Amino acid sequence: MSTTATQEDVEKVAAVEHPSYEIVSKDVVTEYGAYCTIYRHKKTGAEILSVHNDDDNKVFGITFRTPPTDSTGVPHILEHSVLCGSRKYRTKEPFVQLLQGSLQTFLNAFTYPDRTCYVLASQNEKDFKNLINVYTDAVFHPRATSDPAVHAQEGWHLELEDKEQPLTYKGVVYNEMKGVYSSPDSRLYRQSQRSIFPSNTYSVDSGGDPKVIPNLSFEDFQQFHAKFYHPANSRIFFWGDDDVKQRLDLMDEYLCEFDESPESKPASVVEWQKKTITEPKWETHLYPVGDDQPETNMVMVNWLLNERPFTPTEDLIVGVLDHLLMGNGQSVLYKTLMESGLGSAITGGGLSDELLQATFSVGLKGVQSENAKKVEELVIKTLEKVLEEGFSDEEIASSMNTIEFRLREFNTGSYPKGLSFMLGAMSKWIYDRKPTDALKFEEPLAELKAMIAENGDAVFRDFLKEYLVNNMHRVTLELAPSKSLESEELKEEQDRLAAIKSSLSDDELDEVIKKTVELKALQASEDSPEDRATIPSLELADLKRDVTEYPIEVSDNESDSGVTVVRHELASTSGIAYVNFAVDTSGVDYNDIALLPIFTRIMTETGAGEYTDVQLSQRIGTHTGGVGVSLMKTSVNPDSVPSYAIYEGNNMISKLSIRGKATSDKTGELFSIFKLILTEAKIDSKKKVVEMLKETKSRIESSIQGSGHSYANTRIKARYSVGGFLDEKMGGISYLSTVNELIKQAETDWDSVLKRLENIRSAILNNATCRSGMILDITGDKAVMDAIKPSVEEFLKSLPGDANGEKLQDFYNTEHPWATKAKEEMASIAPLKDEGFVVPTQVSYVGKGGLLFEEGEKVHGSSAVVSRYLRTGYLWDHVRVIGGAYGGFCTFNPMGGDGVFTFLSYRDPNLDKTIDVYDATADVLLKAAEELENDPEALATAIIGAVGDLDGALSPDQKGNKSFNRWLLRQTPEERQQFRDEILNTKASDFKDFALRLKNMKKTSVSVVSSKAAFESAAKAGKVMELKQVF
């Protein structure tokens, strides 16, 4: 297309004239084929960034600048609250109705330290407009500003049901933030932000400090909305292939009701934090630890980088410098800290540049108190050494290619591309700068390359010197352990509530009880049919009836190599080949499989062949878009059992999956790296392996406190199937004990650990059988596939193993070698009993599950509709809305699997009451089934939501991966279509059938992650569990 034609296209399609708007600017981000027009609404001053392109995954966002002045969490509470009903959409929670019955590919809102974003996406145009209407009415006309019950529910309220009981605080955000503050990492990051921004809005917590949240009055809440949620203070974003004029018309319907508000924008300006700290500071704070947890410290060094906006080229320089220092485990600062032995894991991710001013943070956790100062000294000395010695050409080339590949690929995974574009643009636009400056990289990249060509690494050393080494606006934070802090904070809250209660008269206590009853009654009440009718919805006729299939071509024993090659030729992958090389692991001794997660890291992080760890990392970075290794394990059904039927799980496929991506001209390098790390990875580095194990231990401990629901879920599923048990053994809560044992063994008897690692590689590369278990899976467009043929041929020839060797067992029809041993261990390691796992936390993660389907039974597609209906309906209402947890949901694999159904809660203030909610589910669902018989619209809504889950937008590599997994599971197109048809044809009677199964769920058991105090309280209520102290 010529330049003239492109300009004409922009004028015609992307920059339409509209009487209600003036065009501020037109721009083309050619890097992403995005035609951008900024409009200003004449009446209100609202700004709209309209991006037109050929992406059918359309995105809408509306963002307000919302700088708080205290830590009551008012922006966060407001973000939750505005989605609880509005002027036009009158149900209690339109957001939930949208989740229940939309084809949305993204629907969420998030609170930053200085802004609040409401974002949605859909590939269906009718759905897209419905969602926009609900969100826009919500932010401008929310029920929350006139109904204190919303503030009470989503923010905080005093709860009391009986005068003899103690007062309690409840509220969704209140409990969410109690969970956040239970995480030592979250405490560290929040305190670091406060410390380096002592005098602007970033010195307070926009999410809310649980100790401060109860200070937020309803009047302050109302005023915050009135002040900041005016169109003049909004940035509105559109992305996709929809009609631009219709976008503008739709927004004008809402904006035209408002007048100008000249004070709105100036009132929300985020002030620059001056570098007022002239001598580096040291602060010490506490974090809670358990009785059995090692008393180690966390240390993080923090800098405020800039006092003025960076130019686009400076942004890129700082980004590359960050990658040079912290980009991966072999980057100089990251590597030096990890190899120092001063701590167990890195804390602080280096550069953070999404706010007005960039920061840089790095440190270690698992630090002995006497070594705390040494961590700071090492960080400073390392940076000074880098400043003196500089960066090598190889380091710079690797980091530059890694970042350039990422920019050009623009692979946003499961997130809509438009969302990533919007968030990038907003990093400038929200501060009244040009939004497209954040997305255009060709010019800054060319400028930086020219600067490097002329000045070499001085480009980066100059920045290192100015913004880190010579920058005295630096605060080092130390978090010291306290075994009494958890109980002290609990007592502080109880004392505060007791003081409040004692200050209230009998009449005032009666009023609290009355409000508690009223709020619960409101939360439990059903929306009226009239109110539900206000929510726009799709119809079943709007749904796509057919399953989307993706290309696949399978070549067994390609070129007599003994290797199976699977290809997915897509229309376009932008010249990139996505490759997954799978190698069988069934020969690995069962007693060694707990080492496989570490073995996968060793393959890319310790060096290989003639390459040191740094050299290998540089080679990967210089020639590819990245290489990673993971363990792939999936249960499969025998030929005699349909793919959607329940099977015992003894049959499975286990592979070591080496994944990478490269442009077609670099695929030879990619394959060479694959072979190198598979055959010559340096597995004999004791120091590295011990580091990895300690880092793994630290990660698991942090994850259990922050994501306890996932560990509870894994633990429950471990009791019912071999596959679930192996997931627990290699990554669940019991894996923490295994890692601790491995650390001890590696430190005291390294030779035995090394022998086990050698045995793993020998088993994987067994000369007689390894070729039989190898699969080369490639996704690319036709040009890529044609270009890489010679590289594929050469790779297949070079692989280890005998091309005419023995065939591995038929894993579809014979038991996997690991299954026999796993079954022997299950009863002792994952017993069928109710268990409680004790950790330092202010919230609970409550799980309960059992067998919903038994072996041999086929799962009907309607189960996907029913389980989703529960997740977004009853469980949302009773665990989250009424119970005050941040999340309540259920999990079930409707495509067969193990037949296990689990209930879960997230950051839950309750424990025993949540289990009661779970136990009542079957009866509630039976009643719902009766109601659905006479409510076809509600049934259709449930079906639409389930179909939406099937049809998310996928990136090219995700399409290839989905096609590969379907092939691996031996699902046929006919089976997939039947499953979809069953979803589309779901009846009310299917809900009844599911409810009866729930009522008779077999072998139920409980798994909970919580505090000792919560378990003691639950036991008094009759919910007794076998307790295990995790740390």
Short mmCIF file of C-alpha atoms in Angstrom, two decimals, residues 275-543:
data_model
loop_
_atom_site.label_atom_id
_atom_site.label_comp_id
_atom_site.label_asym_id
_atom_site.label_seq_id
_atom_site.Cartn_x
_atom_site.Cartn_y
_atom_site.Cartn_z
CA LYS A 275 14.68 13.93 45.09
CA THR A 276 14.62 15.23 48.63
CA ILE A 277 16.62 12.40 50.17
CA THR A 278 20.22 13.60 50.08
CA GLU A 279 21.70 10.79 52.18
CA PRO A 280 20.57 7.17 51.63
CA LYS A 281 18.17 5.97 54.32
CA TRP A 282 17.62 2.64 56.06
CA GLU A 283 14.22 1.62 57.42
CA THR A 284 13.31 -1.50 59.39
CA HIS A 285 9.79 -2.90 59.63
CA LEU A 286 8.31 -6.20 60.82
CA TYR A 287 6.53 -9.05 59.08
CA PRO A 288 4.73 -12.05 60.63
CA VAL A 289 6.29 -15.53 60.67
CA GLY A 290 5.01 -18.86 61.96
CA ASP A 291 6.34 -20.78 64.93
CA ASP A 292 8.26 -23.23 62.73
CA GLN A 293 9.37 -20.69 60.13
CA PRO A 294 13.06 -19.69 59.99
CA GLU A 295 13.56 -16.16 61.29
CA THR A 296 15.17 -14.55 58.27
CA ASN A 297 15.02 -11.00 57.00
CA MET A 298 14.09 -9.37 53.71
CA VAL A 299 16.24 -6.54 52.37
CA MET A 300 15.46 -4.37 49.34
CA VAL A 301 17.31 -1.33 48.00
CA ASN A 302 15.07 1.23 46.28
CA TRP A 303 15.76 4.25 44.07
CA LEU A 304 13.58 6.99 42.66
CA LEU A 305 15.02 7.44 39.17
CA ASN A 306 13.73 10.53 37.38
CA GLU A 307 12.45 14.00 38.25
CA ARG A 308 11.35 14.78 34.67
CA PRO A 309 9.71 12.77 31.89
CA PHE A 310 12.01 10.41 30.00
CA THR A 311 12.03 10.74 26.22
CA PRO A 312 11.01 7.63 24.23
CA THR A 313 14.69 6.86 23.58
CA GLU A 314 15.54 7.30 27.26
CA ASP A 315 12.65 4.97 28.14
CA LEU A 316 14.20 2.36 25.86
CA ILE A 317 17.71 2.90 27.29
CA VAL A 318 16.45 2.42 30.85
CA GLY A 319 14.54 -0.71 29.75
CA VAL A 320 17.63 -2.25 28.15
CA LEU A 321 19.77 -1.27 31.15
CA ASP A 322 17.27 -3.02 33.41
CA HIS A 323 17.50 -6.15 31.25
CA LEU A 324 21.29 -6.03 31.36
CA LEU A 325 21.19 -5.87 35.15
CA MET A 326 18.12 -7.96 36.04
CA GLY A 327 16.63 -9.49 32.87
CA ASN A 328 17.27 -13.12 33.78
CA GLY A 329 19.20 -15.33 36.19
CA GLN A 330 22.45 -14.69 34.31
CA SER A 331 22.18 -10.88 34.26
CA VAL A 332 25.01 -9.37 36.26
CA LEU A 333 23.17 -7.89 39.25
CA TYR A 334 20.69 -10.76 39.57
CA LYS A 335 23.44 -13.37 39.27
CA THR A 336 25.78 -11.66 41.74
CA LEU A 337 23.09 -11.41 44.39
CA MET A 338 21.90 -15.00 43.97
CA GLU A 339 25.43 -16.42 44.01
CA SER A 340 26.43 -14.41 47.09
CA GLY A 341 24.82 -16.87 49.49
CA LEU A 342 23.42 -13.93 51.47
CA GLY A 343 19.81 -14.88 50.78
CA SER A 344 17.55 -17.48 49.23
CA ALA A 345 15.67 -15.53 46.56
CA ILE A 346 15.62 -12.21 44.74
CA THR A 347 13.11 -9.61 45.80
CA GLY A 348 12.31 -6.53 43.77
CA GLY A 349 11.97 -6.79 40.03
CA GLY A 350 14.36 -4.00 39.07
CA LEU A 351 12.72 -1.29 36.95
CA SER A 352 9.10 -0.23 37.49
CA ASP A 353 7.98 2.40 35.00
CA GLU A 354 4.18 2.39 34.87
CA LEU A 355 3.72 5.43 37.14
CA LEU A 356 4.68 9.09 36.71
CA GLN A 357 8.22 8.40 37.88
CA ALA A 358 10.29 5.27 37.42
CA THR A 359 11.79 3.35 40.31
CA PHE A 360 14.37 0.59 40.65
CA SER A 361 14.26 -1.98 43.44
CA VAL A 362 16.34 -5.06 44.15
CA GLY A 363 17.34 -7.17 47.12
CA LEU A 364 17.16 -10.58 48.75
CA LYS A 365 14.90 -12.51 51.09
CA GLY A 366 15.91 -15.34 53.38
CA VAL A 367 18.70 -13.13 54.78
CA GLN A 368 20.27 -13.72 58.20
CA SER A 369 19.93 -10.55 60.29
CA GLU A 370 23.70 -10.15 60.59
CA ASN A 371 23.93 -10.10 56.77
CA ALA A 372 21.29 -7.44 56.14
CA LYS A 373 23.78 -4.59 55.67
CA LYS A 374 25.92 -6.82 53.45
CA VAL A 375 23.06 -7.10 50.95
CA GLU A 376 22.93 -3.34 50.50
CA GLU A 377 26.72 -3.18 50.25
CA LEU A 378 26.77 -5.90 47.59
CA VAL A 379 24.11 -4.17 45.49
CA ILE A 380 26.03 -0.88 45.55
CA LYS A 381 29.44 -2.49 44.95
CA THR A 382 28.09 -4.54 42.04
CA LEU A 383 26.67 -1.46 40.35
CA GLU A 384 29.94 0.42 40.91
CA LYS A 385 31.87 -2.50 39.44
CA VAL A 386 29.60 -2.59 36.39
CA LEU A 387 30.06 1.15 35.98
CA GLU A 388 33.82 0.67 36.01
CA GLU A 389 34.03 -2.46 33.83
CA GLY A 390 31.05 -1.83 31.56
CA PHE A 391 28.99 -4.27 29.49
CA SER A 392 30.38 -6.55 26.80
CA ASP A 393 29.19 -6.38 23.19
CA GLU A 394 27.65 -9.84 23.68
CA GLU A 395 25.64 -8.72 26.69
CA ILE A 396 24.32 -5.69 24.83
CA ALA A 397 23.47 -7.64 21.67
CA SER A 398 21.57 -10.23 23.70
CA SER A 399 19.53 -7.71 25.66
CA MET A 400 18.84 -5.56 22.59
CA ASN A 401 17.61 -8.54 20.57
CA THR A 402 15.45 -9.84 23.42
CA ILE A 403 13.68 -6.51 23.79
CA GLU A 404 13.41 -5.88 20.06
CA PHE A 405 11.92 -9.36 19.50
CA ARG A 406 9.38 -8.72 22.26
CA LEU A 407 8.40 -5.36 20.79
CA ARG A 408 7.99 -6.68 17.26
CA GLU A 409 6.17 -9.86 18.19
CA PHE A 410 3.63 -8.04 20.41
CA ASN A 411 2.52 -11.38 21.81
CA THR A 412 0.09 -10.63 24.63
CA GLY A 413 -0.83 -14.28 25.28
CA SER A 414 -4.37 -14.69 26.54
CA TYR A 415 -4.81 -10.94 27.04
CA PRO A 416 -6.31 -8.84 24.22
CA LYS A 417 -3.72 -6.92 22.23
CA GLY A 418 -5.82 -3.80 22.65
CA LEU A 419 -5.54 -4.06 26.43
CA SER A 420 -1.75 -4.09 26.27
CA PHE A 421 -1.83 -1.20 23.80
CA MET A 422 -4.13 0.78 26.10
CA LEU A 423 -2.03 0.20 29.22
CA GLY A 424 1.09 1.21 27.30
CA ALA A 425 -0.55 4.37 25.98
CA MET A 426 -1.93 5.19 29.42
CA SER A 427 1.57 5.31 30.93
CA LYS A 428 1.99 8.60 29.03
CA TRP A 429 -1.54 9.77 28.37
CA ILE A 430 -2.66 9.76 32.01
CA TYR A 431 0.07 12.34 32.67
CA ASP A 432 -1.06 14.56 29.77
CA ARG A 433 1.63 13.40 27.39
CA LYS A 434 1.26 11.94 23.90
CA PRO A 435 -0.15 8.41 24.24
CA THR A 436 1.37 6.98 21.07
CA ASP A 437 4.90 7.87 22.22
CA ALA A 438 4.75 4.84 24.48
CA LEU A 439 4.01 2.46 21.58
CA LYS A 440 6.26 3.64 18.75
CA PHE A 441 9.61 1.91 18.94
CA GLU A 442 11.17 2.06 15.46
CA GLU A 443 12.58 5.57 15.81
CA PRO A 444 13.87 5.21 19.41
CA LEU A 445 15.28 1.79 18.52
CA ALA A 446 17.13 3.15 15.51
CA GLU A 447 18.41 6.08 17.58
CA LEU A 448 19.63 3.76 20.35
CA LYS A 449 21.37 1.46 17.87
CA ALA A 450 23.14 4.49 16.38
CA MET A 451 24.17 5.65 19.85
CA ILE A 452 25.58 2.20 20.65
CA ALA A 453 27.43 2.11 17.33
CA GLU A 454 29.03 5.45 18.15
CA ASN A 455 29.57 5.21 21.91
CA GLY A 456 29.28 1.53 22.82
CA ASP A 457 28.30 0.67 26.36
CA ALA A 458 28.81 4.27 27.51
CA VAL A 459 25.15 4.77 26.60
CA PHE A 460 24.15 2.49 29.46
CA ARG A 461 26.97 3.33 31.83
CA ASP A 462 26.05 7.02 31.72
CA PHE A 463 22.50 6.17 32.78
CA LEU A 464 23.74 3.74 35.41
CA LYS A 465 25.94 6.44 36.88
CA GLU A 466 23.32 9.19 36.92
CA TYR A 467 20.24 7.26 37.96
CA LEU A 468 21.66 4.58 40.28
CA VAL A 469 25.28 4.90 41.39
CA ASN A 470 25.29 8.67 42.02
CA ASN A 471 21.59 8.85 42.92
CA MET A 472 21.26 9.47 46.67
CA HIS A 473 17.45 9.37 46.72
CA ARG A 474 17.70 5.81 47.93
CA VAL A 475 15.98 3.92 50.73
CA THR A 476 16.91 0.42 51.86
CA LEU A 477 14.08 -1.45 53.50
CA GLU A 478 14.63 -4.28 55.93
CA LEU A 479 11.72 -6.49 56.98
CA ALA A 480 12.53 -8.36 60.17
CA PRO A 481 10.57 -11.44 61.32
CA SER A 482 8.20 -11.37 64.26
CA LYS A 483 6.49 -14.46 65.68
CA SER A 484 4.16 -12.28 67.71
CA LEU A 485 3.12 -9.76 65.04
CA GLU A 486 0.19 -11.79 63.71
CA SER A 487 -1.35 -12.18 67.19
CA GLU A 488 -0.52 -8.55 68.03
CA GLU A 489 -2.30 -7.25 64.95
CA LEU A 490 -5.27 -9.51 65.63
CA LYS A 491 -5.44 -8.27 69.23
CA GLU A 492 -5.11 -4.66 68.05
CA GLU A 493 -8.13 -5.14 65.79
CA GLN A 494 -10.10 -6.92 68.53
CA ASP A 495 -9.26 -4.18 71.04
CA ARG A 496 -10.29 -1.48 68.58
CA LEU A 497 -13.60 -3.23 67.96
CA ALA A 498 -14.13 -3.85 71.68
CA ALA A 499 -13.55 -0.16 72.36
CA ILE A 500 -16.04 0.78 69.65
CA LYS A 501 -18.60 -1.64 71.09
CA SER A 502 -18.15 -0.39 74.63
CA SER A 503 -18.67 3.19 73.43
CA LEU A 504 -22.04 2.33 71.87
CA SER A 505 -25.32 2.56 73.73
CA ASP A 506 -27.85 -0.25 73.64
CA ASP A 507 -29.83 1.65 71.03
CA GLU A 508 -26.71 2.10 68.92
CA LEU A 509 -25.89 -1.60 69.19
CA ASP A 510 -29.44 -2.37 68.13
CA GLU A 511 -28.86 -0.15 65.11
CA VAL A 512 -25.67 -2.06 64.17
CA ILE A 513 -27.57 -5.35 64.47
CA LYS A 514 -30.42 -3.92 62.41
CA LYS A 515 -28.03 -2.77 59.67
CA THR A 516 -26.30 -6.17 59.69
CA VAL A 517 -29.63 -7.93 59.20
CA GLU A 518 -30.72 -5.47 56.52
CA LEU A 519 -27.48 -5.78 54.58
CA LYS A 520 -27.58 -9.57 54.66
CA ALA A 521 -31.22 -9.54 53.59
CA LEU A 522 -30.38 -7.22 50.71
CA GLN A 523 -27.44 -9.39 49.68
CA ALA A 524 -29.54 -12.55 49.81
CA SER A 525 -32.49 -11.06 47.95
CA GLU A 526 -33.10 -11.78 44.29
CA ASP A 527 -33.16 -9.01 41.72
CA SER A 528 -36.67 -8.35 40.46
CA PRO A 529 -37.54 -9.49 36.93
CA GLU A 530 -37.91 -5.81 36.00
CA ASP A 531 -34.41 -4.99 37.19
CA ARG A 532 -32.91 -8.04 35.51
CA ALA A 533 -34.59 -7.01 32.29
CA THR A 534 -32.50 -3.82 32.27
CA ILE A 535 -29.29 -5.79 31.68
CA PRO A 536 -28.60 -6.10 27.95
CA SER A 537 -27.93 -9.61 26.76
CA LEU A 538 -27.25 -11.73 23.75
CA GLU A 539 -29.54 -14.42 22.44
CA LEU A 540 -28.69 -18.02 21.68
CA ALA A 541 -29.06 -17.14 18.02
CA ASP A 542 -26.08 -14.79 18.35
CA LEU A 543 -23.76 -17.69 19.21
#
